[in-house]
Amino acid sequence: MNRRTTFALAGAAALALGLTACSSAEESLPGQSAGASGASDVDTTLDMGLSADISAPDPSSAYNGSEMNLVLAAYEGLVKYATGTEEAEIVPSLATEWTVSEDGLTYTFTLREGVTFADGTPFTSAAVQPSVDRLLTAGESGPAYLVGGIASIETPSDTEVVFTLEAPNDAFLDYLASPFGLKMISPDALTAHGDDAEWFAANSAGTGPFQYGTFDEGVSYELTANDSYWGDTGGYESIEFHILDSTNTIQLQLESGELDGYIGSANKPLFDALSQNADLNAYTYPSMMAPVVYLNPNREALADVETRQALLAGVDWDGIVQSVYGDLGATSTGVFPSTLVESDLNQTGIEFDADALAALAEGDLAGQKISINYPSYVPGGQDIADNLAAQLNTVGITAESVGLESSAYWSTVFDPEKAPDITLMSVFPDAAHPDAWARLLYSSSGGLNLFYPEIEGLDAVLDEAIETGDHALYGEITDLITESADYYTVADLKVSAAFQAGITGAESASYPLLGITFDFTQLTPGQ
C-alpha cells in the first residue's frame, strides 16, 4: 500500500482586501470597496495569503497541504467530510445516497442529477471509471491506493454506480471522502488531456463551485466562480492566493487590513498575537494532525524496551505541549489522534515519573549521548526537539537537537548508519479512519515507519480490523504500540485562523481532517 510522507504545512488563507474603517464615505470598510458614486459595495474578491508555495493542484495527484484548498474548491467527489465538526462525518456530495452490501464488498451510489462540469459536459455515471483510471495512473506515487482495492465498476444507469471491492474494506467510504481521494473529472477533458499532467495542474475540469484561473507560479494562484455550479457558490466571485515570505508578513498585512484572514497551522505566537487584535476574529478548528516522537530501537542507547519506556515516562510532555502550542494543543493520552478512536480504546496509560530520567542518567543512559533530529520545515519541530534535549541535559544525559532540511532529513532517518536516536514528525492520516493512521506509522510497510521496527502481530490485527470493521481491535493496536515504546504521540493539535471582524461563516468552514482546508462557499464578505 503506497503511503506518503505527511507533515503539517503552515497553510495560510486570507480573505478580501480590506482597509481600516474611517469616517469618510470615500473610504471603504474591510471587505468592501468604494464604487464610483462613493457608496460602498461588497468586495467579492477573496485575497488569500500563503506562507508556503502551492504544489501542482492536479486532482489526481495532489497530495500535500495548501494546494488542497484549490483542488477542493474546483473538484468534488461522490462523498466528502462535513465541515465544522469535531469528529469526521461523511456526507453526500455528487452522490446523494448509498448502500453497502452485508458482505462489505458492494457499494451502490445514487448520483446527483442536473450537475455539469465546468466545461459544460453533463455529469453522469460515465465519468466515474475514467476518473478512477486517472487516479490510479497519475496518483501512482501517492493517493492511488485509495481506489486500489476496487475489483469492478458498473453503471446500470446514468445516475447509479456500483463499486465491487476485491476484499471487505471498512475504510472505503473514508477513502472516497478523503481530501486526497477520488474526484470526478470531465470525460471530455480526460479524452483531450488525460495524459497531460501540466494541463491538469493549470486548468480545472471539475464540478466544484470554482474554476482554476491565472496561475503565476510562486507568486499567485487564482480561482474564479463556476457560474454553472449546481449548489450555492457563496459570497465570493474570485479567490486570489498570494505567496508571502513569512507568517510575520501575513500578520502585518492582516493587522494593516491588506488581508482579511489567515488559516494556519498550530503556530502559538501568531495565534496569540492575532487573538489580541480587536479588529480580527480568531478561531481554532479541530484537526487530526499530531506530532509524533520516534525512538530508534536499532541504536545502542535505546535498544532496550525498558529504557525507552522509562524515557517516555520521564519526559514532562505536558510542559512541552503547553510551551510549544499553548491553547492550540492538548497532551495526547493515546497513540491515535483523539477523534479517530474511542477514548477507552485509545489510552496508553503512560504516567509522568519525575524521577525516571535521573535514574536513566545514573543507569542505562550513563555516559550515552542522545542524538535528536527534526525536519526544519515542521512547525513546532525545533521547539519540541529543543525542549526534549533540555530535559535530558538537565539530569545529566547528554543530548543534542539538530534540524535538517528535507532532503537531508529523509536520507538520514531511512539510513541505519546515519539515523539518530530520536526523531519527530508532524503527521496526519490520509482519511479519517484509524487504519489510515496506524498503517501509515506502525505497519511493517508503513511510509512513516521511520526506523523500521516490526511489532509482532500488529500487521495481522490491522488486517483483521479493516476487513471486519471491528474497531475494538484498535485498542489492541494501542496496547502493542505502547508496549513497544517505539513511538509517542505528543499532542492533539488544533489549527488556528483569524479573519477581519466583518467576515462571517468562518467558524464552521474548516474540514476536520487537515484543518487547513476550507469550504469557501460558506464565507460571506463584510457588509
Short mmCIF file of C-alpha atoms in Angstrom, two decimals:
data_model
loop_
_atom_site.label_atom_id
_atom_site.label_comp_id
_atom_site.label_asym_id
_atom_site.label_seq_id
_atom_site.Cartn_x
_atom_site.Cartn_y
_atom_site.Cartn_z
CA MET A 1 0.00 0.00 0.00
CA ASN A 2 1.58 3.23 -1.13
CA ARG A 3 1.62 5.84 1.63
CA ARG A 4 3.11 9.25 1.59
CA THR A 5 5.23 11.27 3.94
CA THR A 6 2.99 13.83 5.57
CA PHE A 7 3.66 16.88 7.62
CA ALA A 8 1.74 19.85 8.91
CA LEU A 9 2.35 22.68 6.48
CA ALA A 10 1.77 26.20 7.64
CA GLY A 11 -1.11 26.64 5.20
CA ALA A 12 -2.49 30.18 5.23
CA ALA A 13 -5.66 31.71 3.86
CA ALA A 14 -6.57 35.38 3.73
CA LEU A 15 -9.86 36.89 2.69
CA ALA A 16 -10.96 40.01 0.78
CA LEU A 17 -8.77 43.09 0.63
CA GLY A 18 -9.84 45.46 3.40
CA LEU A 19 -8.88 48.90 4.68
CA THR A 20 -9.16 50.28 8.19
CA ALA A 21 -12.59 51.76 8.92
CA CYS A 22 -12.75 55.54 8.56
CA SER A 23 -15.48 58.13 8.79
CA SER A 24 -15.13 59.29 5.20
CA ALA A 25 -17.68 57.96 2.68
CA GLU A 26 -14.84 57.94 0.13
CA GLU A 27 -13.05 55.16 2.02
CA SER A 28 -14.07 51.56 2.50
CA LEU A 29 -14.51 49.17 5.39
CA PRO A 30 -12.79 45.78 5.50
CA GLY A 31 -14.47 43.51 2.96
CA GLN A 32 -15.86 46.46 0.98
CA SER A 33 -14.80 48.61 -1.96
CA ALA A 34 -15.93 52.11 -2.84
CA GLY A 35 -17.96 52.49 -6.02
CA ALA A 36 -17.85 55.42 -8.42
CA SER A 37 -20.74 57.11 -6.62
CA GLY A 38 -18.92 56.95 -3.29
CA ALA A 39 -21.23 54.24 -1.95
CA SER A 40 -19.65 51.11 -0.53
CA ASP A 41 -20.10 47.85 -2.43
CA VAL A 42 -19.28 44.41 -1.16
CA ASP A 43 -15.88 43.29 -2.42
CA THR A 44 -16.38 39.82 -3.91
CA THR A 45 -12.68 39.14 -4.44
CA LEU A 46 -11.17 36.93 -1.76
CA ASP A 47 -7.42 37.57 -1.34
CA MET A 48 -5.55 34.83 0.48
CA GLY A 49 -2.03 34.81 1.84
CA LEU A 50 0.12 31.70 1.92
CA SER A 51 3.44 31.31 3.73
CA ALA A 52 4.39 28.30 1.58
CA ASP A 53 4.10 27.81 -2.16
CA ILE A 54 1.45 25.59 -3.74
CA SER A 55 2.36 22.30 -5.39
CA ALA A 56 0.63 21.48 -8.67
CA PRO A 57 -3.14 21.20 -7.90
CA ASP A 58 -3.77 18.20 -10.17
CA PRO A 59 -6.92 16.50 -8.77
CA SER A 60 -5.45 13.02 -9.34
CA SER A 61 -2.00 13.56 -7.80
CA ALA A 62 -2.24 16.49 -5.36
CA TYR A 63 -1.04 15.05 -2.06
CA ASN A 64 0.26 17.76 0.19
CA GLY A 65 -1.38 20.65 2.01
CA SER A 66 -2.00 24.14 0.72
CA GLU A 67 -2.94 23.12 -2.83
CA MET A 68 -5.83 21.06 -1.48
CA ASN A 69 -7.73 24.32 -0.97
CA LEU A 70 -7.64 24.79 -4.75
CA VAL A 71 -8.47 21.18 -5.55
CA LEU A 72 -11.42 21.01 -3.14
CA ALA A 73 -12.79 24.29 -4.50
CA ALA A 74 -12.73 23.11 -8.13
CA TYR A 75 -13.42 19.37 -7.83
CA GLU A 76 -15.88 17.18 -5.98
CA GLY A 77 -16.07 13.50 -5.14
CA LEU A 78 -19.03 11.24 -4.54
CA VAL A 79 -18.91 11.89 -0.80
CA LYS A 80 -16.98 14.24 1.47
CA TYR A 81 -16.40 15.13 5.09
CA ALA A 82 -18.70 17.70 6.66
CA THR A 83 -17.18 20.98 7.81
CA GLY A 84 -17.50 22.45 11.28
CA THR A 85 -17.49 19.10 13.09
CA GLU A 86 -15.25 17.86 15.90
CA GLU A 87 -15.30 14.30 14.56
CA ALA A 88 -15.35 13.38 10.88
CA GLU A 89 -18.79 12.83 9.36
CA ILE A 90 -19.25 11.51 5.81
CA VAL A 91 -21.95 13.43 3.92
CA PRO A 92 -23.27 13.46 0.32
CA SER A 93 -21.54 15.38 -2.44
CA LEU A 94 -22.04 14.18 -6.03
CA ALA A 95 -23.75 11.08 -4.64
CA THR A 96 -26.97 11.75 -2.78
CA GLU A 97 -27.24 8.33 -1.09
CA TRP A 98 -25.54 4.96 -0.95
CA THR A 99 -25.89 1.42 0.34
CA VAL A 100 -23.35 -1.21 1.37
CA SER A 101 -23.94 -4.94 0.97
CA GLU A 102 -23.89 -7.19 4.02
CA ASP A 103 -20.63 -8.80 2.94
CA GLY A 104 -18.96 -5.37 2.69
CA LEU A 105 -17.97 -5.88 -0.93
CA THR A 106 -20.56 -3.87 -2.90
CA TYR A 107 -21.16 -0.10 -2.63
CA THR A 108 -24.05 1.33 -4.65
CA PHE A 109 -24.29 5.11 -5.12
CA THR A 110 -27.16 7.21 -6.44
CA LEU A 111 -25.75 10.22 -8.29
CA ARG A 112 -26.90 13.80 -8.15
CA GLU A 113 -28.85 14.95 -11.21
CA GLY A 114 -28.58 18.27 -13.03
CA VAL A 115 -24.82 18.66 -12.47
CA THR A 116 -22.43 19.79 -15.21
CA PHE A 117 -18.66 20.02 -15.31
CA ALA A 118 -17.04 23.43 -15.70
CA ASP A 119 -16.52 22.69 -19.42
CA GLY A 120 -20.26 22.07 -19.89
CA THR A 121 -20.13 18.27 -20.00
CA PRO A 122 -23.06 16.70 -18.10
CA PHE A 123 -22.08 14.70 -15.01
CA THR A 124 -23.28 11.10 -15.23
CA SER A 125 -22.04 7.71 -14.11
CA ALA A 126 -19.92 7.63 -17.28
CA ALA A 127 -17.44 9.94 -15.55
CA VAL A 128 -16.63 7.54 -12.72
CA GLN A 129 -14.49 4.85 -14.38
CA PRO A 130 -12.27 7.35 -16.30
CA SER A 131 -11.76 9.37 -13.12
CA VAL A 132 -10.74 6.24 -11.21
CA ASP A 133 -8.41 5.20 -14.02
CA ARG A 134 -6.61 8.53 -14.00
CA LEU A 135 -6.21 8.46 -10.20
CA LEU A 136 -4.62 5.02 -10.48
CA THR A 137 -2.07 6.27 -13.02
CA ALA A 138 -1.43 9.93 -12.19
CA GLY A 139 -1.57 9.24 -8.46
CA GLU A 140 0.61 6.13 -8.57
CA SER A 141 3.25 7.61 -6.26
CA GLY A 142 0.65 8.95 -3.83
CA PRO A 143 -3.13 8.71 -3.43
CA ALA A 144 -3.80 5.93 -5.98
CA TYR A 145 -4.08 3.34 -3.21
CA LEU A 146 -7.32 5.00 -2.09
CA VAL A 147 -9.06 3.31 -5.04
CA GLY A 148 -6.62 0.43 -5.38
CA GLY A 149 -8.91 -2.24 -3.97
CA ILE A 150 -11.74 -1.84 -6.50
CA ALA A 151 -12.41 -5.04 -8.46
CA SER A 152 -15.04 -3.62 -10.83
CA ILE A 153 -17.24 -0.59 -11.52
CA GLU A 154 -20.69 -0.98 -13.05
CA THR A 155 -23.07 1.75 -14.23
CA PRO A 156 -26.64 0.39 -14.50
CA SER A 157 -27.88 3.89 -15.38
CA ASP A 158 -26.71 7.47 -15.74
CA THR A 159 -27.49 8.06 -12.06
CA GLU A 160 -26.21 4.84 -10.50
CA VAL A 161 -22.73 3.45 -9.99
CA VAL A 162 -21.77 0.19 -8.28
CA PHE A 163 -18.29 -0.50 -6.87
CA THR A 164 -17.32 -4.08 -6.09
CA LEU A 165 -14.24 -4.48 -3.90
CA GLU A 166 -11.63 -7.22 -4.01
CA ALA A 167 -12.00 -7.65 -0.24
CA PRO A 168 -14.06 -6.00 2.50
CA ASN A 169 -12.57 -2.63 3.45
CA ASP A 170 -14.07 -0.79 6.41
CA ALA A 171 -12.23 2.39 5.36
CA PHE A 172 -13.54 2.53 1.77
CA LEU A 173 -16.12 5.28 2.33
CA ASP A 174 -13.48 7.29 4.21
CA TYR A 175 -11.09 6.79 1.30
CA LEU A 176 -13.72 8.26 -1.03
CA ALA A 177 -14.38 11.17 1.36
CA SER A 178 -10.66 11.87 1.84
CA PRO A 179 -9.48 15.26 0.55
CA PHE A 180 -6.91 13.28 -1.43
CA GLY A 181 -9.48 10.77 -2.67
CA LEU A 182 -11.40 10.25 -5.90
CA LYS A 183 -12.50 13.43 -7.69
CA MET A 184 -14.86 13.46 -10.65
CA ILE A 185 -13.24 14.81 -13.82
CA SER A 186 -14.95 15.71 -17.09
CA PRO A 187 -14.73 12.75 -19.50
CA ASP A 188 -14.28 15.21 -22.38
CA ALA A 189 -11.28 16.78 -20.63
CA LEU A 190 -9.84 13.35 -19.92
CA THR A 191 -10.19 12.39 -23.58
CA ALA A 192 -8.43 15.55 -24.67
CA HIS A 193 -5.83 15.93 -21.89
CA GLY A 194 -5.79 12.72 -19.84
CA ASP A 195 -2.01 12.16 -20.11
CA ASP A 196 -1.08 15.83 -19.86
CA ALA A 197 -0.21 16.47 -16.20
CA GLU A 198 0.77 20.06 -16.95
CA TRP A 199 -2.70 20.80 -18.31
CA PHE A 200 -4.45 19.47 -15.20
CA ALA A 201 -2.02 21.39 -12.98
CA ALA A 202 -3.21 24.67 -14.50
CA ASN A 203 -6.75 24.01 -15.77
CA SER A 204 -9.80 22.67 -13.98
CA ALA A 205 -12.39 20.25 -15.30
CA GLY A 206 -14.45 19.53 -12.20
CA THR A 207 -17.93 20.23 -10.88
CA GLY A 208 -16.91 22.43 -7.94
CA PRO A 209 -18.00 25.98 -7.11
CA PHE A 210 -14.79 27.47 -8.53
CA GLN A 211 -12.53 27.04 -11.55
CA TYR A 212 -8.77 27.49 -11.90
CA GLY A 213 -7.87 30.94 -13.17
CA THR A 214 -4.50 32.54 -13.81
CA PHE A 215 -1.52 30.92 -12.07
CA ASP A 216 1.80 32.74 -11.64
CA GLU A 217 3.96 30.03 -10.10
CA GLY A 218 5.49 31.03 -6.81
CA VAL A 219 3.62 34.35 -6.81
CA SER A 220 -0.16 33.96 -7.02
CA TYR A 221 -2.95 31.50 -7.85
CA GLU A 222 -6.48 32.49 -8.87
CA LEU A 223 -9.86 30.79 -8.62
CA THR A 224 -12.96 32.15 -10.34
CA ALA A 225 -16.59 31.27 -9.59
CA ASN A 226 -18.12 28.46 -11.63
CA ASP A 227 -21.35 30.03 -12.89
CA SER A 228 -22.81 26.62 -13.74
CA TYR A 229 -22.27 25.19 -10.26
CA TRP A 230 -25.22 23.10 -9.06
CA GLY A 231 -25.12 24.45 -5.49
CA ASP A 232 -24.57 27.68 -3.61
CA THR A 233 -21.30 29.34 -4.59
CA GLY A 234 -21.25 31.62 -1.57
CA GLY A 235 -20.37 35.28 -1.46
CA TYR A 236 -17.15 35.47 -3.47
CA GLU A 237 -16.71 35.70 -7.23
CA SER A 238 -12.96 35.12 -7.23
CA ILE A 239 -10.20 33.99 -4.88
CA GLU A 240 -6.54 35.01 -5.04
CA PHE A 241 -3.82 33.05 -3.25
CA HIS A 242 -0.69 35.18 -2.74
CA ILE A 243 2.63 33.63 -1.73
CA LEU A 244 4.16 35.75 1.05
CA ASP A 245 7.61 35.40 2.55
CA SER A 246 6.64 34.53 6.12
CA THR A 247 3.88 34.37 8.70
CA ASN A 248 5.26 37.66 10.06
CA THR A 249 4.35 39.30 6.76
CA ILE A 250 0.90 37.74 6.91
CA GLN A 251 0.42 39.09 10.44
CA LEU A 252 1.43 42.60 9.38
CA GLN A 253 -0.89 42.56 6.38
CA LEU A 254 -3.78 41.29 8.50
CA GLU A 255 -3.25 43.98 11.08
CA SER A 256 -2.99 46.69 8.41
CA GLY A 257 -6.12 45.45 6.63
CA GLU A 258 -4.33 44.34 3.46
CA LEU A 259 -5.53 40.80 4.13
CA ASP A 260 -8.82 39.70 5.61
CA GLY A 261 -7.88 36.38 7.08
CA TYR A 262 -5.40 33.64 7.75
CA ILE A 263 -5.74 29.86 8.05
CA GLY A 264 -2.60 28.41 9.57
CA SER A 265 -1.00 25.61 11.50
CA ALA A 266 -0.58 25.30 15.26
CA ASN A 267 1.58 28.43 15.45
CA LYS A 268 1.21 29.69 19.03
CA PRO A 269 2.96 33.11 18.73
CA LEU A 270 0.97 34.07 15.64
CA PHE A 271 -2.34 32.91 17.09
CA ASP A 272 -1.69 34.74 20.37
CA ALA A 273 -0.90 37.96 18.52
CA LEU A 274 -3.93 37.79 16.23
CA SER A 275 -6.23 36.89 19.14
CA GLN A 276 -5.35 40.17 20.82
CA ASN A 277 -6.36 42.30 17.82
CA ALA A 278 -9.83 43.79 18.33
CA ASP A 279 -10.33 44.13 14.56
CA LEU A 280 -9.95 40.39 14.00
CA ASN A 281 -11.93 37.33 15.00
CA ALA A 282 -9.66 34.42 15.96
CA TYR A 283 -10.80 30.81 15.65
CA THR A 284 -9.49 27.32 16.32
CA TYR A 285 -10.52 24.21 14.42
CA PRO A 286 -10.06 20.51 15.18
CA SER A 287 -7.57 18.58 13.09
CA MET A 288 -6.11 15.10 13.02
CA MET A 289 -2.56 16.41 12.86
CA ALA A 290 -0.29 15.29 15.66
CA PRO A 291 3.46 15.48 16.36
CA VAL A 292 4.93 12.01 16.84
CA VAL A 293 8.26 11.23 18.51
CA TYR A 294 10.12 8.13 17.29
CA LEU A 295 12.62 6.24 19.50
CA ASN A 296 15.12 4.22 17.50
CA PRO A 297 15.35 0.63 18.80
CA ASN A 298 18.24 -0.02 16.43
CA ARG A 299 20.55 2.36 18.31
CA GLU A 300 22.57 1.05 21.23
CA ALA A 301 21.34 3.65 23.72
CA LEU A 302 17.66 2.83 23.14
CA ALA A 303 17.82 -0.83 22.15
CA ASP A 304 16.25 -1.97 25.43
CA VAL A 305 12.46 -1.57 25.57
CA GLU A 306 12.52 -0.81 29.31
CA THR A 307 14.92 2.08 28.66
CA ARG A 308 12.57 3.50 26.03
CA GLN A 309 9.57 3.09 28.32
CA ALA A 310 11.34 4.85 31.17
CA LEU A 311 12.39 7.71 28.90
CA LEU A 312 8.85 8.28 27.66
CA ALA A 313 7.52 8.25 31.23
CA GLY A 314 10.26 10.60 32.45
CA VAL A 315 9.66 13.42 29.96
CA ASP A 316 7.36 16.24 31.05
CA TRP A 317 5.21 16.15 27.91
CA ASP A 318 2.60 18.45 29.45
CA GLY A 319 5.25 21.12 29.85
CA ILE A 320 6.45 20.71 26.28
CA VAL A 321 2.95 20.87 24.80
CA GLN A 322 2.00 23.95 26.80
CA SER A 323 5.24 25.71 25.91
CA VAL A 324 5.10 24.92 22.18
CA TYR A 325 1.35 25.02 21.44
CA GLY A 326 -0.48 26.68 24.31
CA ASP A 327 -4.22 26.58 23.67
CA LEU A 328 -3.62 25.01 20.24
CA GLY A 329 -2.52 21.66 21.68
CA ALA A 330 -3.59 19.13 24.29
CA THR A 331 -1.21 16.46 25.56
CA SER A 332 -2.14 13.15 23.97
CA THR A 333 -3.22 10.23 26.13
CA GLY A 334 -3.32 7.71 23.28
CA VAL A 335 -1.48 6.67 20.14
CA PHE A 336 -4.21 7.78 17.70
CA PRO A 337 -5.48 11.35 17.26
CA SER A 338 -8.27 11.63 19.82
CA THR A 339 -11.12 11.83 17.28
CA LEU A 340 -10.11 8.67 15.38
CA VAL A 341 -10.66 6.05 18.08
CA GLU A 342 -12.96 5.92 21.10
CA SER A 343 -11.24 7.22 24.20
CA ASP A 344 -11.49 3.98 26.20
CA LEU A 345 -9.64 2.13 23.42
CA ASN A 346 -7.02 4.84 22.95
CA GLN A 347 -5.23 5.10 26.30
CA THR A 348 -1.50 4.45 26.70
CA GLY A 349 -1.60 4.69 30.49
CA ILE A 350 1.82 6.38 30.47
CA GLU A 351 2.09 8.50 33.62
CA PHE A 352 4.75 11.11 34.29
CA ASP A 353 7.53 9.86 36.56
CA ALA A 354 9.60 12.82 37.76
CA ASP A 355 12.47 10.55 38.83
CA ALA A 356 12.72 8.38 35.69
CA LEU A 357 15.19 10.50 33.70
CA ALA A 358 17.55 10.93 36.63
CA ALA A 359 17.53 7.17 37.15
CA LEU A 360 18.39 6.65 33.48
CA ALA A 361 21.25 9.16 33.80
CA GLU A 362 22.70 7.02 36.58
CA GLY A 363 21.84 3.72 34.89
CA ASP A 364 21.10 2.67 31.30
CA LEU A 365 21.95 6.05 29.72
CA ALA A 366 25.00 6.86 31.82
CA GLY A 367 27.75 8.09 29.50
CA GLN A 368 25.47 7.91 26.45
CA LYS A 369 24.93 10.81 24.03
CA ILE A 370 21.39 11.03 22.66
CA SER A 371 21.00 12.47 19.16
CA ILE A 372 17.67 14.12 18.32
CA ASN A 373 16.88 15.40 14.87
CA TYR A 374 13.82 17.01 13.33
CA PRO A 375 12.76 18.33 9.91
CA SER A 376 13.27 22.08 9.97
CA TYR A 377 10.12 22.68 7.88
CA VAL A 378 7.77 21.23 10.51
CA PRO A 379 6.14 23.99 12.59
CA GLY A 380 6.99 23.45 16.25
CA GLY A 381 9.54 20.75 15.43
CA GLN A 382 12.54 22.66 16.74
CA ASP A 383 10.73 23.69 19.91
CA ILE A 384 9.75 20.09 20.75
CA ALA A 385 13.24 18.74 20.00
CA ASP A 386 14.98 21.52 21.94
CA ASN A 387 12.67 21.09 24.94
CA LEU A 388 13.26 17.33 24.94
CA ALA A 389 17.04 17.79 24.73
CA ALA A 390 16.94 20.34 27.55
CA GLN A 391 15.10 17.95 29.87
CA LEU A 392 17.65 15.22 29.18
CA ASN A 393 20.64 17.53 29.63
CA THR A 394 19.23 18.86 32.90
CA VAL A 395 19.51 15.45 34.57
CA GLY A 396 22.93 14.69 33.09
CA ILE A 397 22.00 12.80 29.92
CA THR A 398 23.94 14.43 27.09
CA ALA A 399 21.55 15.25 24.26
CA GLU A 400 21.80 17.33 21.09
CA SER A 401 18.95 18.62 18.92
CA VAL A 402 19.67 19.15 15.20
CA GLY A 403 17.35 20.45 12.48
CA LEU A 404 17.68 19.17 8.92
CA GLU A 405 16.35 20.35 5.59
CA SER A 406 14.01 18.00 3.74
CA SER A 407 16.46 16.00 1.61
CA ALA A 408 18.97 15.62 4.43
CA TYR A 409 16.27 14.59 6.89
CA TRP A 410 14.81 11.81 4.74
CA SER A 411 18.20 10.47 3.69
CA THR A 412 19.12 10.31 7.40
CA VAL A 413 16.09 8.68 9.04
CA PHE A 414 15.97 5.87 6.47
CA ASP A 415 19.71 5.14 6.68
CA PRO A 416 20.55 2.83 9.61
CA GLU A 417 24.11 4.15 9.69
CA LYS A 418 23.02 7.80 9.99
CA ALA A 419 19.69 7.54 11.80
CA PRO A 420 19.53 9.37 15.14
CA ASP A 421 18.39 8.00 18.49
CA ILE A 422 15.21 10.10 18.39
CA THR A 423 13.37 11.95 15.68
CA LEU A 424 9.96 13.56 15.29
CA MET A 425 7.42 14.19 12.57
CA SER A 426 4.09 16.00 12.39
CA VAL A 427 1.59 13.60 10.83
CA PHE A 428 -1.99 13.47 9.64
CA PRO A 429 -3.81 10.46 8.17
CA ASP A 430 -4.99 10.39 4.57
CA ALA A 431 -8.53 9.67 5.73
CA ALA A 432 -10.46 9.94 8.99
CA HIS A 433 -10.19 6.23 9.74
CA PRO A 434 -7.86 4.65 12.33
CA ASP A 435 -6.37 2.29 9.75
CA ALA A 436 -5.15 5.29 7.74
CA TRP A 437 -3.14 6.40 10.77
CA ALA A 438 -1.92 3.05 12.11
CA ARG A 439 -0.94 1.51 8.79
CA LEU A 440 1.00 4.65 7.82
CA LEU A 441 3.01 4.83 11.03
CA TYR A 442 3.15 1.39 12.58
CA SER A 443 2.78 -1.35 9.96
CA SER A 444 5.87 -3.11 8.62
CA SER A 445 5.35 -1.39 5.24
CA GLY A 446 4.16 1.97 6.54
CA GLY A 447 5.56 5.01 4.76
CA LEU A 448 6.20 6.78 8.07
CA ASN A 449 7.55 3.79 9.97
CA LEU A 450 10.82 5.68 10.04
CA PHE A 451 13.14 3.32 11.93
CA TYR A 452 11.57 0.10 10.58
CA PRO A 453 10.61 -1.52 13.89
CA GLU A 454 8.42 -4.56 13.29
CA ILE A 455 5.96 -5.19 16.09
CA GLU A 456 4.95 -8.84 16.28
CA GLY A 457 1.29 -9.41 15.47
CA LEU A 458 0.48 -5.79 14.58
CA ASP A 459 0.02 -6.26 10.81
CA ALA A 460 -2.35 -9.16 11.39
CA VAL A 461 -4.51 -7.13 13.78
CA LEU A 462 -4.65 -4.24 11.31
CA ASP A 463 -5.73 -6.56 8.50
CA GLU A 464 -8.44 -8.13 10.68
CA ALA A 465 -9.76 -4.71 11.75
CA ILE A 466 -10.01 -3.32 8.22
CA GLU A 467 -11.72 -6.47 6.92
CA THR A 468 -14.20 -6.96 9.78
CA GLY A 469 -14.83 -3.34 10.77
CA ASP A 470 -14.27 -4.28 14.42
CA HIS A 471 -12.94 -1.01 15.86
CA ALA A 472 -12.32 -2.65 19.24
CA LEU A 473 -9.20 -4.11 17.62
CA TYR A 474 -7.65 -0.65 17.55
CA GLY A 475 -7.47 -0.94 21.33
CA GLU A 476 -5.12 -3.87 20.74
CA ILE A 477 -3.08 -1.68 18.39
CA THR A 478 -2.85 0.95 21.13
CA ASP A 479 -1.54 -1.66 23.57
CA LEU A 480 1.01 -3.04 21.10
CA ILE A 481 2.38 0.42 20.28
CA THR A 482 2.51 1.43 23.94
CA GLU A 483 4.36 -1.74 24.92
CA SER A 484 6.91 -1.29 22.13
CA ALA A 485 7.80 2.28 23.23
CA ASP A 486 8.99 2.89 19.66
CA TYR A 487 6.56 5.81 19.11
CA TYR A 488 4.95 8.51 21.22
CA THR A 489 2.09 10.72 20.02
CA VAL A 490 2.79 14.05 21.70
CA ALA A 491 -0.36 16.16 21.27
CA ASP A 492 -3.71 16.60 19.62
CA LEU A 493 -3.47 19.83 17.64
CA LYS A 494 -5.90 22.49 16.61
CA VAL A 495 -5.49 24.72 13.58
CA SER A 496 -5.77 28.46 14.08
CA ALA A 497 -7.31 31.16 11.93
CA ALA A 498 -8.15 34.83 12.17
CA PHE A 499 -10.40 36.97 9.98
CA GLN A 500 -11.44 40.57 9.81
CA ALA A 501 -14.47 41.05 12.02
CA GLY A 502 -16.82 41.69 9.08
CA ILE A 503 -16.29 38.26 7.54
CA THR A 504 -18.92 35.68 8.52
CA GLY A 505 -19.14 31.91 8.19
CA ALA A 506 -15.51 31.18 9.08
CA GLU A 507 -16.37 29.49 12.37
CA SER A 508 -17.70 26.36 10.62
CA ALA A 509 -15.94 26.34 7.24
CA SER A 510 -12.95 24.11 8.09
CA TYR A 511 -12.72 20.45 7.11
CA PRO A 512 -11.76 18.40 10.21
CA LEU A 513 -9.05 16.12 8.78
CA LEU A 514 -6.43 18.71 7.87
CA GLY A 515 -7.96 21.77 9.47
CA ILE A 516 -6.09 23.97 6.97
CA THR A 517 -8.60 23.29 4.16
CA PHE A 518 -11.76 25.38 3.84
CA ASP A 519 -15.11 25.32 2.11
CA PHE A 520 -15.01 28.88 0.78
CA THR A 521 -18.67 28.87 -0.23
CA GLN A 522 -19.53 29.27 3.47
CA LEU A 523 -17.75 32.62 3.75
CA THR A 524 -19.62 35.90 3.34
CA PRO A 525 -17.88 39.26 2.80
CA GLY A 526 -18.38 42.06 5.30
CA GLN A 527 -21.34 44.29 4.60
#
